[in-house]
Structures are given as structure tokens and as C-alpha cells.
Amino acid sequence: MSLGLAQLSNGVEVPKTVLMAGSVVLTIPVVFLFFAAERLLT
């Protein structure tokens, strides 16, 4: 998905707020998975 976000910015001029919103949407599941797996890692 991050590759799609990077390709989105290459073709046309996209507002930085849209790119930042996409970055946050991609980051949230990773953070939740880390906190869920944290108990197994320790």
C-alpha cells in the first residue's frame, strides 16, 4: 500500500495533507499489530 501512496504523488500534484492522511491510515494498523504482539515478544 505504501508503494501505491508513493506512486500517487508521482503522477499529479497531490496536496500534502492528503499524503499525510494516507500515511497515518497506513501506520495505524502497524501500531495496533505491534501492541497486540508486544506481549508475545516479551
Coordinates of C-alpha atoms in Angstrom, one line a residue:
M1 CA 0.0 0.0 0.0
S2 CA 2.8 2.4 0.7
L3 CA 4.0 1.9 -2.9
G4 CA 0.6 3.0 -4.1
L5 CA 0.8 6.1 -1.9
A6 CA 4.3 6.9 -3.4
Q7 CA 3.0 6.4 -7.0
L8 CA 0.1 8.7 -6.3
S9 CA 2.4 11.6 -5.5
N10 CA 4.5 11.0 -8.7
G11 CA 1.7 11.4 -11.3
V12 CA -0.1 14.5 -10.4
E13 CA 0.2 17.2 -7.8
V14 CA -1.4 15.9 -4.6
P15 CA -1.9 18.1 -1.6
K16 CA 0.5 17.3 1.3
T17 CA -2.5 16.9 3.6
V18 CA -3.8 14.0 1.5
L19 CA -0.4 12.3 1.6
M20 CA -0.1 12.7 5.3
A21 CA -3.6 11.3 5.9
G22 CA -2.7 8.3 3.8
S23 CA 0.5 7.8 5.8
V24 CA -1.5 7.9 9.0
V25 CA -4.0 5.4 7.7
L26 CA -1.2 3.1 6.7
T27 CA 0.6 3.5 10.1
I28 CA -2.3 2.8 12.4
P29 CA -2.7 -0.9 11.7
V30 CA 1.1 -1.5 12.1
V31 CA 0.9 0.2 15.5
F32 CA -2.0 -1.9 16.6
L33 CA -0.3 -5.1 15.5
F34 CA 2.8 -4.1 17.4
F35 CA 0.8 -3.6 20.6
A36 CA -1.0 -6.8 20.1
A37 CA 2.2 -8.8 19.6
E38 CA 4.1 -7.0 22.3
R39 CA 3.0 -9.4 24.9
L40 CA 4.4 -12.3 22.9
L41 CA 7.7 -10.6 22.3
T42 CA 8.5 -10.1 26.0

